PDB file of C-alpha atoms in Angstrom:
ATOM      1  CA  UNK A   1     -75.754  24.491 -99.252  1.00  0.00           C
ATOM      2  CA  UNK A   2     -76.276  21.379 -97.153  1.00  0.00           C
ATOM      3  CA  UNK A   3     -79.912  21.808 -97.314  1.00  0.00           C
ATOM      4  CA  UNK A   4     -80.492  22.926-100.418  1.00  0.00           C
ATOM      5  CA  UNK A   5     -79.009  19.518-101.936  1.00  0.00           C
ATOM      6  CA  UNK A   6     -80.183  17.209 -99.295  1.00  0.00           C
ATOM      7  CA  UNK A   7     -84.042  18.893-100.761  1.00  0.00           C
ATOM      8  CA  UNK A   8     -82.784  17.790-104.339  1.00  0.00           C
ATOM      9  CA  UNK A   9     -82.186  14.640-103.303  1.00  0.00           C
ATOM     10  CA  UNK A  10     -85.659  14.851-101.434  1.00  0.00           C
ATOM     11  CA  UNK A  11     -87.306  15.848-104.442  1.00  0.00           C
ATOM     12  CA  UNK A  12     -85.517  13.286-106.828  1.00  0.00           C
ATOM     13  CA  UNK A  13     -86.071  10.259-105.012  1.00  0.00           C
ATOM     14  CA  UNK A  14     -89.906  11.266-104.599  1.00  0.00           C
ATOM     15  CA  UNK A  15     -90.098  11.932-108.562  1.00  0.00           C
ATOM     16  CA  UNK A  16     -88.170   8.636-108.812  1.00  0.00           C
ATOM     17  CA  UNK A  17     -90.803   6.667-107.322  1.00  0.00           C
ATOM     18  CA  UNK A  18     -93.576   8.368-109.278  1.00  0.00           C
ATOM     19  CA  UNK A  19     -91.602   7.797-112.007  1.00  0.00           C
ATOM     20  CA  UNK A  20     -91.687   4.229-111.454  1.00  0.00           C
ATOM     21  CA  UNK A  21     -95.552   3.652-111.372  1.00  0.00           C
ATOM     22  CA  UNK A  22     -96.059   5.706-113.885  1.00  0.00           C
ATOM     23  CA  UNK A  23     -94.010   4.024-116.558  1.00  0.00           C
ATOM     24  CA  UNK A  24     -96.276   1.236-117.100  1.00  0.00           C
ATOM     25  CA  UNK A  25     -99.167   3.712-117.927  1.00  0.00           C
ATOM     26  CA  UNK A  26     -97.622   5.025-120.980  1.00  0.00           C
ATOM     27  CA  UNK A  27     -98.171   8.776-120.439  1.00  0.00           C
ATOM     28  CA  UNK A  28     -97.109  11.138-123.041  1.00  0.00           C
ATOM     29  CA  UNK A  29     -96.340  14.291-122.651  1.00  0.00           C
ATOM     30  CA  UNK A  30     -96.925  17.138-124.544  1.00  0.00           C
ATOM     31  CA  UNK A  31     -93.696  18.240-125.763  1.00  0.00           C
ATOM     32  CA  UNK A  32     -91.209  15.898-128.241  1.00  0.00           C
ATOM     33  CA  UNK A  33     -88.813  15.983-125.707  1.00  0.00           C
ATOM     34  CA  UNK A  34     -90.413  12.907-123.660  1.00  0.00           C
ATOM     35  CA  UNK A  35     -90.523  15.359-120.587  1.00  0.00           C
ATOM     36  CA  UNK A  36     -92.797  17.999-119.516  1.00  0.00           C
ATOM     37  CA  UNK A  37     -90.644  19.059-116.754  1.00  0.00           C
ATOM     38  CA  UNK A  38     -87.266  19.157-115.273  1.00  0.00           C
ATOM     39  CA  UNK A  39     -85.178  20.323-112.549  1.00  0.00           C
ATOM     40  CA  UNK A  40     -81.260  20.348-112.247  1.00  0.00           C
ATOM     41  CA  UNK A  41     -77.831  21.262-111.771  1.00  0.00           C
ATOM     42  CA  UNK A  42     -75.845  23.596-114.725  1.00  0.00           C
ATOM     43  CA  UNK A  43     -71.775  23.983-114.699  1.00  0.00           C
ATOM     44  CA  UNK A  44     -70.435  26.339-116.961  1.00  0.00           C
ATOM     45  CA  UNK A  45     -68.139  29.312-116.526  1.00  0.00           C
ATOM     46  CA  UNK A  46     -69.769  32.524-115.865  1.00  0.00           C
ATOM     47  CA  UNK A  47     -72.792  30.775-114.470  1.00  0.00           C
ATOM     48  CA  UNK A  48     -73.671  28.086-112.195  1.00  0.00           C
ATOM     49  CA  UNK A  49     -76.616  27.179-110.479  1.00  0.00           C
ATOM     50  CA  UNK A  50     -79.869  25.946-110.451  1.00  0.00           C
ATOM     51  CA  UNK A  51     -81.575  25.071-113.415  1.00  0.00           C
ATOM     52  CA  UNK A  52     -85.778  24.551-114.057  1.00  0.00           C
ATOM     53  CA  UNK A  53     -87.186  23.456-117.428  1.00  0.00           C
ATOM     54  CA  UNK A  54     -90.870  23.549-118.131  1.00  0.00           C
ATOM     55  CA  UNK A  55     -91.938  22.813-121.648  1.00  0.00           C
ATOM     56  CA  UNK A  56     -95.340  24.993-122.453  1.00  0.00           C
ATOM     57  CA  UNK A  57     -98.765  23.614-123.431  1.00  0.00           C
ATOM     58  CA  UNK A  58     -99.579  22.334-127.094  1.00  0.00           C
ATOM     59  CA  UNK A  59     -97.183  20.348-129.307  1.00  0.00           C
ATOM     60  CA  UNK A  60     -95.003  23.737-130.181  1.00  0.00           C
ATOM     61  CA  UNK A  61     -91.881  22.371-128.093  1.00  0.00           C
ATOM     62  CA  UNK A  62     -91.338  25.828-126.703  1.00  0.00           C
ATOM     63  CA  UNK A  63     -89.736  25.143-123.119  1.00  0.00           C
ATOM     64  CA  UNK A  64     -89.674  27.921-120.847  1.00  0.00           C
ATOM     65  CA  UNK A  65     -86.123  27.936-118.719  1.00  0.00           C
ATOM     66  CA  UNK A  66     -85.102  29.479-115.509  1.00  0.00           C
ATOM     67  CA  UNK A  67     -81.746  29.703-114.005  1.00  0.00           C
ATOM     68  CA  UNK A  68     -80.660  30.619-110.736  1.00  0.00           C
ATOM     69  CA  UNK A  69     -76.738  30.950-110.915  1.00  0.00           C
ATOM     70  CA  UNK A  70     -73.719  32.136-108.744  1.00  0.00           C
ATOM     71  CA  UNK A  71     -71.177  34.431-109.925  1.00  0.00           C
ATOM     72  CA  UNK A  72     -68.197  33.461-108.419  1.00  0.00           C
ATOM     73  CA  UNK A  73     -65.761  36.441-109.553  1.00  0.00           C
ATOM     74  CA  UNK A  74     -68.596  39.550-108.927  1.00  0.00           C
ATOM     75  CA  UNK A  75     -69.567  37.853-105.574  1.00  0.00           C
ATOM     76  CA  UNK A  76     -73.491  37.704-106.686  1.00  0.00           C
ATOM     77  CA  UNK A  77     -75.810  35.991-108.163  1.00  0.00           C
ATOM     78  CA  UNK A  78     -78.473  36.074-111.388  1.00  0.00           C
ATOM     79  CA  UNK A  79     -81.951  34.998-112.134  1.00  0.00           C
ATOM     80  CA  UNK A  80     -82.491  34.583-116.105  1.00  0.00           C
ATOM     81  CA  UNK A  81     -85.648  33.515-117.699  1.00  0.00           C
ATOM     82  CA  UNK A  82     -85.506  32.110-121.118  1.00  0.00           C
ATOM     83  CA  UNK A  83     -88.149  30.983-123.864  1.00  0.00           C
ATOM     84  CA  UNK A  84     -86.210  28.233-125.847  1.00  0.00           C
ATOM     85  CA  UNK A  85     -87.663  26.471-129.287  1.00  0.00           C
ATOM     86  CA  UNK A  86     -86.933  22.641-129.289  1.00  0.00           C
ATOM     87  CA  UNK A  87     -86.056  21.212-132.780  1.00  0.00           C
ATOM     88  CA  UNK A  88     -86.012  16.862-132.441  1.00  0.00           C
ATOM     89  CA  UNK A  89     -82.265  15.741-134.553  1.00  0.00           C
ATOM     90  CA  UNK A  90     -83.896  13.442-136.917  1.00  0.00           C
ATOM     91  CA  UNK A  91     -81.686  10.610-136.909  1.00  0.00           C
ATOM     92  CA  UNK A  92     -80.746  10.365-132.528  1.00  0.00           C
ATOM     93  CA  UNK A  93     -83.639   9.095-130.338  1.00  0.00           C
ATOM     94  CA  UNK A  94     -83.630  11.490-127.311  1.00  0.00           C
ATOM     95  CA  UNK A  95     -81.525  13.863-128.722  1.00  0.00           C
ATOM     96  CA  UNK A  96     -83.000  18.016-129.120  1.00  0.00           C
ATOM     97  CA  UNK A  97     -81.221  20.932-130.667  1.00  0.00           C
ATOM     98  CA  UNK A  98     -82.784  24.213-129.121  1.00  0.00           C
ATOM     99  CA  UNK A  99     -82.100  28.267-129.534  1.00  0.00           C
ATOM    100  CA  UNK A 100     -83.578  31.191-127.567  1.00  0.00           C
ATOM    101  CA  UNK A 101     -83.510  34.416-125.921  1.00  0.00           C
ATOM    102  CA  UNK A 102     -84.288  35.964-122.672  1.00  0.00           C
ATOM    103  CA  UNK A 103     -82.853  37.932-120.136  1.00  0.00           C
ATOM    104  CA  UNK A 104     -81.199  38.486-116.341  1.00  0.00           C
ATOM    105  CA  UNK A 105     -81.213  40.252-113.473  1.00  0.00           C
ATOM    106  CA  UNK A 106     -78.838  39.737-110.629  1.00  0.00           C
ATOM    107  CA  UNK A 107     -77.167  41.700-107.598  1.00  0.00           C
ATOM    108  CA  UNK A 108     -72.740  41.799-107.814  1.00  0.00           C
ATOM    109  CA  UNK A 109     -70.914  42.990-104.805  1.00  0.00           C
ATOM    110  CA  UNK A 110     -67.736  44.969-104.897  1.00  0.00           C
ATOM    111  CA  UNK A 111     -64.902  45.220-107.582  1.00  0.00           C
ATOM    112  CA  UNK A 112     -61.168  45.851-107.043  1.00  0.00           C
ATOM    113  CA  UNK A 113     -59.319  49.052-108.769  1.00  0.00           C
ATOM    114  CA  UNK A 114     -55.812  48.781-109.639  1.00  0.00           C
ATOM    115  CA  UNK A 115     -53.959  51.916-109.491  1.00  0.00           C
ATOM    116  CA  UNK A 116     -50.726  52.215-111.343  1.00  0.00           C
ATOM    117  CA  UNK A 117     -48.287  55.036-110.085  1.00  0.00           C
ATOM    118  CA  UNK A 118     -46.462  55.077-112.949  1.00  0.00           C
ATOM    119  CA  UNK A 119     -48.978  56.871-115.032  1.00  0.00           C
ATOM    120  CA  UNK A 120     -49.922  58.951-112.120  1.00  0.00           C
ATOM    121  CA  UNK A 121     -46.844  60.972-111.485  1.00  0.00           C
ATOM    122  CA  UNK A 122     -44.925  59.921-114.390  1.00  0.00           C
ATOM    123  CA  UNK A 123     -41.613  59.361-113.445  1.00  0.00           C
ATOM    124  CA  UNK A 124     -39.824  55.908-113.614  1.00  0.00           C
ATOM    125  CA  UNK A 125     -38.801  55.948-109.734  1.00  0.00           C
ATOM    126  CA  UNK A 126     -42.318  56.159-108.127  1.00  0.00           C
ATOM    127  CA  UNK A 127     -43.480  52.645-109.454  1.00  0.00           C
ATOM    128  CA  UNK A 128     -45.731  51.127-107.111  1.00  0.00           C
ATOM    129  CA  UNK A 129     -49.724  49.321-107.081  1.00  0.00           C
ATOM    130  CA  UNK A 130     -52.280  50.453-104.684  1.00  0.00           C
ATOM    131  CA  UNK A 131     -55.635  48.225-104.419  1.00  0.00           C
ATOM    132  CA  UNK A 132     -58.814  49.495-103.992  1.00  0.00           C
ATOM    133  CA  UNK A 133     -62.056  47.838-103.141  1.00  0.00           C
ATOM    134  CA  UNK A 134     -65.231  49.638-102.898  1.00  0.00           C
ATOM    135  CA  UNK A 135     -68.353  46.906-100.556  1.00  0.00           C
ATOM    136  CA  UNK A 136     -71.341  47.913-102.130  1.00  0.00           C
ATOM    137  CA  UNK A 137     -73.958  46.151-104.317  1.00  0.00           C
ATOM    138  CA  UNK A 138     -74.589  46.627-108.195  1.00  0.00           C
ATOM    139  CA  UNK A 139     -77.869  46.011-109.576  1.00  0.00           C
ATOM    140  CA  UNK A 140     -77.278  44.339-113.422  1.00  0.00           C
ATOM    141  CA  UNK A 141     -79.585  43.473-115.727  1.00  0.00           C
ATOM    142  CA  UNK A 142     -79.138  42.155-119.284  1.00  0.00           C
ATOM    143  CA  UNK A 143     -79.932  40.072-122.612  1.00  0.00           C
ATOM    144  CA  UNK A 144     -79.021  36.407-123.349  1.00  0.00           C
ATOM    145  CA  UNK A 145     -79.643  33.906-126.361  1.00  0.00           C
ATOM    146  CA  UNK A 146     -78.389  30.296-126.047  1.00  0.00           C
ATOM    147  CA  UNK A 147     -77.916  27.616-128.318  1.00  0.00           C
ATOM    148  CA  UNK A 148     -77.651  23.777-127.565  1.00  0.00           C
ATOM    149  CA  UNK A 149     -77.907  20.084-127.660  1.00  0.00           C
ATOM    150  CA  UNK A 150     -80.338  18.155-125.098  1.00  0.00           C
ATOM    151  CA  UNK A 151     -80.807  14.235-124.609  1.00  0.00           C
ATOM    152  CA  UNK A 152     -83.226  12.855-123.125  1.00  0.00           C
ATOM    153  CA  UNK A 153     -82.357   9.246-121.654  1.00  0.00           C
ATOM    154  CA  UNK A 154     -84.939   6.691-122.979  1.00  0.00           C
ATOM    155  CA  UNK A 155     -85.393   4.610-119.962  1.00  0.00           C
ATOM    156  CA  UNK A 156     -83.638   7.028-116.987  1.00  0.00           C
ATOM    157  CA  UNK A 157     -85.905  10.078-115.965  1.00  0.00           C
ATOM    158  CA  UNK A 158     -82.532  12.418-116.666  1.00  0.00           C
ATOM    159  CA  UNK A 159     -81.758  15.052-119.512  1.00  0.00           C
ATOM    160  CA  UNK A 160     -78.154  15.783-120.007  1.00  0.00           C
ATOM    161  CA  UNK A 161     -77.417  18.785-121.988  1.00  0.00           C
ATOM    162  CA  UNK A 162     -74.456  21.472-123.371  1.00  0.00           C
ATOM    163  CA  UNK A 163     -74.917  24.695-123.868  1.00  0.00           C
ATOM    164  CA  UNK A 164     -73.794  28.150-125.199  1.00  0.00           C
ATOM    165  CA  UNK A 165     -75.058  30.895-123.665  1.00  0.00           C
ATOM    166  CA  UNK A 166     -73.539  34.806-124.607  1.00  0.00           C
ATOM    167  CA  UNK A 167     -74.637  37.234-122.721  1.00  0.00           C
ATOM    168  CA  UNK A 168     -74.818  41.332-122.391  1.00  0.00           C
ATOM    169  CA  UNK A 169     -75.127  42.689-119.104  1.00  0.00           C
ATOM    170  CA  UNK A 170     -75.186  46.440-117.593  1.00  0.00           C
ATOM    171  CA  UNK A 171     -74.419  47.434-114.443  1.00  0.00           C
ATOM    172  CA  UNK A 172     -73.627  50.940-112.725  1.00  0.00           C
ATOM    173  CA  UNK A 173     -72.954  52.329-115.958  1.00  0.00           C
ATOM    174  CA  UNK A 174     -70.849  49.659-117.170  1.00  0.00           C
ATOM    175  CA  UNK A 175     -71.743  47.039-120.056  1.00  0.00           C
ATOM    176  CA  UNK A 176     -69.745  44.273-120.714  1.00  0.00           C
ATOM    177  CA  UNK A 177     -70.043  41.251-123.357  1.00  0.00           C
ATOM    178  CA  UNK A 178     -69.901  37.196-121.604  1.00  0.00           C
ATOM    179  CA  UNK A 179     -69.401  33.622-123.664  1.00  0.00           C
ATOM    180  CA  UNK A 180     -70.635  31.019-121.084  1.00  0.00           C
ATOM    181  CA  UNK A 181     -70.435  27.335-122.119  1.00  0.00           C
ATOM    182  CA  UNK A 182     -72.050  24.671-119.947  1.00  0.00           C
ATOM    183  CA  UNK A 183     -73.376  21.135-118.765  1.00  0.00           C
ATOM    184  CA  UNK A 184     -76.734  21.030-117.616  1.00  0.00           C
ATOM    185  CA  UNK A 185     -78.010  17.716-115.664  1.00  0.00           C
ATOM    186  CA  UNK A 186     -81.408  17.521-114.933  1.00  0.00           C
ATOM    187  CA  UNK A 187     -84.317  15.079-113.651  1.00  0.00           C
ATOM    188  CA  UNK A 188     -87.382  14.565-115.743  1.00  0.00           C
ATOM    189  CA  UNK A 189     -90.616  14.195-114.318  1.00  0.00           C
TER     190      UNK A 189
END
């Protein structure tokens, strides 16, 4: 974990720099969001992770989004892609509404089984919990669609962003429905 943020600090203070020469230049990019790319960090509560923004070619403001998250209470982790439309909020410089859809994969690890013996023999006496765990991996795959509010900072080279973000996910023959809300920062270059 150590490593992985001392590269994101790496990686920011080299785009920083970049950033700095550049501004004078007056690039554009090709998206309305005054970014082309960005990499960053995304709380929320199902996922958390690593989050990579890459808005496509042309002046569509379709952004293609990755995120590699944690899942704290499965023990694993998920890679979703999503393909997000970008809609400028007419009257707040900066500031992009977006929707889209994609999809995850991801590996959980183990689940816990409560077992009840009161409904197993049925008689009031013989009350008692036993705990199960089973240490094996699930593979889970799924559907997502998000909705949410971006700004842009005019003169920093960071996005800010909140996010909603259901999701529907199968795994071993389970399905199960997810609301994930979230804060998204992220550096521009």
């Amino acid at each position: 974990m150590k490593r992985l943020i001392f590269g994101l600090v790496a990686l920011g203070l080299l785009a920083t720099t970049e950033g700095a020469q550049a501004q004078s230049k007056k690039k554009s990019s090709g998206s309305g969001a005054g970014y082309e790319t960005a990499i960053g960090l995304r709380g929320g509560g199902w996922s958390s992770g690593l989050t990579f923004k890459h808005f496509l070619s042309g002046k569509n403001n379709v952004a293609f989004e990755g995120l590699l998250t944690r899942e704290y209470q499965a023990r694993g982790g998920r890679l979703t892609l999503l393909l997000e439309k970008h809609l400028p909020v007419s009257d707040f410089k900066g500031l992009q509404f977006y929707y889209g859809a994609g999809g995850h994969v991801g590996v959980y690890n183990g689940r816990y089984y409560v077992l009840d013996g009161r409904f197993v023999r049925g008689r009031k006496r013989d009350f008692y919990y036993t705990y199960y765990r089973e240490d094996r991996n699930y593979i889970v795959g799924g559907a997502d669609l998000i909705l949410g509010l971006e700004y842009k900072m005019e003169d920093l080279p960071f996005t800010i962003g909140v996010d909603y973000k259901p999701f529907f996910e199968v795994f071993d023959g389970y399905t199960g429905f997810y609301n994930d809300a979230a804060v998204s920062l992220r550096f521009a270059f």
